[in-house]
mmCIF file of C-alpha atoms and ligand atoms in Angstrom:
data_model
loop_
_atom_site.group_PDB
_atom_site.id
_atom_site.type_symbol
_atom_site.label_atom_id
_atom_site.label_comp_id
_atom_site.label_asym_id
_atom_site.label_seq_id
_atom_site.Cartn_x
_atom_site.Cartn_y
_atom_site.Cartn_z
ATOM 1 C CA UNK A 560 -18.014 0.568 1.726
ATOM 2 C CA UNK A 561 -18.632 2.693 4.776
ATOM 3 C CA UNK A 562 -22.146 3.724 3.635
ATOM 4 C CA UNK A 563 -23.372 0.166 3.219
ATOM 5 C CA UNK A 564 -22.107 -0.714 6.651
ATOM 6 C CA UNK A 565 -24.119 2.143 8.030
ATOM 7 C CA UNK A 566 -27.161 1.011 6.036
ATOM 8 C CA UNK A 567 -26.759 -2.459 7.462
ATOM 9 C CA UNK A 568 -26.481 -1.095 10.994
ATOM 10 C CA UNK A 569 -29.587 1.048 10.463
ATOM 11 C CA UNK A 570 -31.479 -1.886 9.049
ATOM 12 C CA UNK A 571 -30.623 -3.905 12.136
ATOM 13 C CA UNK A 572 -31.807 -1.159 14.430
ATOM 14 C CA UNK A 573 -35.123 -0.906 12.532
ATOM 15 C CA UNK A 574 -35.598 -4.663 12.639
ATOM 16 C CA UNK A 575 -34.864 -4.701 16.360
ATOM 17 C CA UNK A 576 -37.560 -2.123 16.997
ATOM 18 C CA UNK A 577 -39.966 -4.000 14.729
ATOM 19 C CA UNK A 578 -39.394 -7.335 16.468
ATOM 20 C CA UNK A 579 -39.136 -5.912 19.968
ATOM 21 C CA UNK A 580 -41.253 -2.747 19.888
ATOM 22 C CA UNK A 581 -40.829 -0.449 22.821
ATOM 23 C CA UNK A 582 -43.942 1.081 24.330
ATOM 24 C CA UNK A 583 -46.329 -1.233 22.537
ATOM 25 C CA UNK A 584 -49.524 -1.657 24.536
ATOM 26 C CA UNK A 585 -52.379 0.190 26.159
ATOM 27 C CA UNK A 586 -52.029 3.178 28.463
ATOM 28 C CA UNK A 587 -54.271 3.704 31.476
ATOM 29 C CA UNK A 588 -55.715 6.881 32.825
ATOM 30 C CA UNK A 589 -56.769 9.988 30.964
ATOM 31 C CA UNK A 590 -55.472 8.926 27.658
ATOM 32 C CA UNK A 591 -55.546 10.572 24.284
ATOM 33 C CA UNK A 592 -56.114 7.926 21.583
ATOM 34 C CA UNK A 593 -55.355 8.800 17.941
ATOM 35 C CA UNK A 594 -55.970 6.387 15.079
ATOM 36 C CA UNK A 595 -53.836 6.818 12.037
ATOM 37 C CA UNK A 596 -53.844 4.686 8.917
ATOM 38 C CA UNK A 597 -51.609 4.502 5.882
ATOM 39 C CA UNK A 598 -53.735 2.794 3.261
ATOM 40 C CA UNK A 599 -51.040 2.597 0.668
ATOM 41 C CA UNK A 600 -49.111 0.155 2.868
ATOM 42 C CA UNK A 601 -51.839 -1.102 5.211
ATOM 43 C CA UNK A 602 -50.255 0.320 8.343
ATOM 44 C CA UNK A 603 -52.751 0.989 11.113
ATOM 45 C CA UNK A 604 -51.697 2.308 14.511
ATOM 46 C CA UNK A 605 -53.362 3.855 17.462
ATOM 47 C CA UNK A 606 -51.105 6.146 19.409
ATOM 48 C CA UNK A 607 -51.969 6.659 23.019
ATOM 49 C CA UNK A 608 -50.604 9.523 25.123
ATOM 50 C CA UNK A 609 -51.025 10.804 28.624
ATOM 51 C CA UNK A 610 -50.396 14.518 28.532
ATOM 52 C CA UNK A 611 -50.026 16.186 31.947
ATOM 53 C CA UNK A 612 -49.035 19.771 32.718
ATOM 54 C CA UNK A 613 -48.063 20.402 29.073
ATOM 55 C CA UNK A 614 -45.800 17.336 28.984
ATOM 56 C CA UNK A 615 -46.092 13.981 27.420
ATOM 57 C CA UNK A 616 -46.078 11.871 30.617
ATOM 58 C CA UNK A 617 -46.414 8.632 28.755
ATOM 59 C CA UNK A 618 -46.833 7.312 25.225
ATOM 60 C CA UNK A 619 -47.663 3.880 23.865
ATOM 61 C CA UNK A 620 -49.043 2.479 20.713
ATOM 62 C CA UNK A 621 -50.979 -0.445 19.384
ATOM 63 C CA UNK A 622 -51.573 -1.597 15.829
ATOM 64 C CA UNK A 623 -50.152 -3.450 12.905
ATOM 65 C CA UNK A 624 -47.976 -2.460 10.042
ATOM 66 C CA UNK A 625 -44.711 -2.830 8.207
ATOM 67 C CA UNK A 626 -41.314 -2.716 9.819
ATOM 68 C CA UNK A 627 -40.836 0.994 9.036
ATOM 69 C CA UNK A 628 -44.148 2.107 10.557
ATOM 70 C CA UNK A 629 -43.888 0.045 13.711
ATOM 71 C CA UNK A 630 -40.230 0.747 14.327
ATOM 72 C CA UNK A 631 -40.876 4.477 13.872
ATOM 73 C CA UNK A 632 -43.746 4.358 16.380
ATOM 74 C CA UNK A 633 -41.509 2.451 18.781
ATOM 75 C CA UNK A 634 -38.697 5.063 18.410
ATOM 76 C CA UNK A 635 -40.997 8.004 18.519
ATOM 77 C CA UNK A 636 -42.759 7.000 21.728
ATOM 78 C CA UNK A 637 -39.334 6.536 23.330
ATOM 79 C CA UNK A 638 -38.065 9.825 22.184
ATOM 80 C CA UNK A 639 -41.077 12.042 23.110
ATOM 81 C CA UNK A 640 -41.743 10.655 26.561
ATOM 82 C CA UNK A 641 -41.123 13.390 29.085
ATOM 83 C CA UNK A 642 -40.910 16.154 26.494
ATOM 84 C CA UNK A 643 -43.117 19.216 26.569
ATOM 85 C CA UNK A 644 -45.780 19.523 23.925
ATOM 86 C CA UNK A 645 -43.678 22.243 22.276
ATOM 87 C CA UNK A 646 -40.560 20.155 22.237
ATOM 88 C CA UNK A 647 -42.359 17.119 20.835
ATOM 89 C CA UNK A 648 -43.877 19.157 17.961
ATOM 90 C CA UNK A 649 -40.477 20.660 17.254
ATOM 91 C CA UNK A 650 -38.973 17.123 17.107
ATOM 92 C CA UNK A 651 -41.780 16.072 14.805
ATOM 93 C CA UNK A 652 -40.990 18.982 12.439
ATOM 94 C CA UNK A 653 -37.363 17.895 12.435
ATOM 95 C CA UNK A 654 -38.357 14.352 11.597
ATOM 96 C CA UNK A 655 -40.520 15.531 8.652
ATOM 97 C CA UNK A 656 -37.505 17.517 7.392
ATOM 98 C CA UNK A 657 -35.333 14.396 7.709
ATOM 99 C CA UNK A 658 -37.824 12.428 5.692
ATOM 100 C CA UNK A 659 -37.669 15.124 2.999
ATOM 101 C CA UNK A 660 -33.973 14.491 2.859
ATOM 102 C CA UNK A 661 -33.110 17.848 4.388
ATOM 103 C CA UNK A 662 -30.067 18.344 6.560
ATOM 104 C CA UNK A 663 -31.375 18.595 10.089
ATOM 105 C CA UNK A 664 -29.779 19.631 13.348
ATOM 106 C CA UNK A 665 -29.835 16.310 15.092
ATOM 107 C CA UNK A 666 -27.763 17.637 17.989
ATOM 108 C CA UNK A 667 -30.715 19.487 19.307
ATOM 109 C CA UNK A 668 -32.654 16.388 20.196
ATOM 110 C CA UNK A 669 -31.991 13.093 21.988
ATOM 111 C CA UNK A 670 -32.766 11.027 18.892
ATOM 112 C CA UNK A 671 -31.368 7.749 20.100
ATOM 113 C CA UNK A 672 -32.271 5.307 17.321
ATOM 114 C CA UNK A 673 -34.341 7.676 15.130
ATOM 115 C CA UNK A 674 -31.502 8.425 12.798
ATOM 116 C CA UNK A 675 -31.691 4.841 11.650
ATOM 117 C CA UNK A 676 -34.817 5.904 9.683
ATOM 118 C CA UNK A 677 -32.881 8.578 7.782
ATOM 119 C CA UNK A 678 -32.460 6.244 4.784
ATOM 120 C CA UNK A 679 -36.234 6.091 4.322
ATOM 121 C CA UNK A 680 -36.003 9.489 2.716
ATOM 122 C CA UNK A 681 -34.560 7.735 -0.365
ATOM 123 C CA UNK A 682 -37.752 5.674 -0.725
ATOM 124 C CA UNK A 683 -40.642 8.087 -1.164
ATOM 125 C CA UNK A 684 -43.236 5.306 -1.074
ATOM 126 C CA UNK A 685 -42.159 4.417 2.499
ATOM 127 C CA UNK A 686 -42.032 7.953 3.942
ATOM 128 C CA UNK A 687 -45.703 7.814 4.999
ATOM 129 C CA UNK A 688 -44.880 4.579 6.907
ATOM 130 C CA UNK A 689 -42.206 6.380 8.818
ATOM 131 C CA UNK A 690 -44.242 9.504 9.537
ATOM 132 C CA UNK A 691 -47.435 7.769 10.518
ATOM 133 C CA UNK A 692 -46.806 7.711 14.257
ATOM 134 C CA UNK A 693 -45.450 11.270 14.217
ATOM 135 C CA UNK A 694 -48.584 12.579 12.416
ATOM 136 C CA UNK A 695 -50.661 10.824 15.099
ATOM 137 C CA UNK A 696 -48.658 12.546 17.759
ATOM 138 C CA UNK A 697 -49.037 15.950 16.102
ATOM 139 C CA UNK A 698 -52.774 15.421 15.746
ATOM 140 C CA UNK A 699 -53.123 14.379 19.350
ATOM 141 C CA UNK A 700 -51.236 17.316 20.698
ATOM 142 C CA UNK A 701 -53.193 19.677 18.499
ATOM 143 C CA UNK A 702 -56.380 18.197 19.899
ATOM 144 C CA UNK A 703 -55.080 18.552 23.373
ATOM 145 C CA UNK A 704 -54.612 22.356 22.897
ATOM 146 C CA UNK A 705 -58.105 22.718 21.581
ATOM 147 C CA UNK A 706 -59.603 20.697 24.366
ATOM 148 C CA UNK A 707 -61.803 22.583 26.799
ATOM 149 C CA UNK A 708 -60.751 22.210 30.392
ATOM 150 C CA UNK A 709 -63.230 20.462 32.611
HETATM 151 ZN ZN1 ZN B 2062 -45.723 0.776 5.949
#
């Protein structure tokens, strides 16, 4: 069936990001570091972002977790690099909606591999794995707004 082929493709994309995570490592410079844990699965990631002039200049992550959490972090850091804070938060809202199984306007964003995580919406226990890195990003950007300038 067509659907199971798509599922297989998506699973391959997720496993590829899990085995070869993009943007895994430490950032240098004036870096926001946000720790986020998902105790139900044991996922622990630290998102690192350099935000300059209202844009995400760079994003990386370190940590350990399941294939869903790490592949999502890999995909998310790819997708938000270069976006404005506003755009990144909007994309995060879209991703939350996707995880709730809502129909989302995927044309609006350059999602690349992110659609591979769409199927996670069918597995409520894993949704927190998929949203972990995104929540870290939201928290980091919220912090950035509140931060007093030096
Ligand atoms: Zn997990």
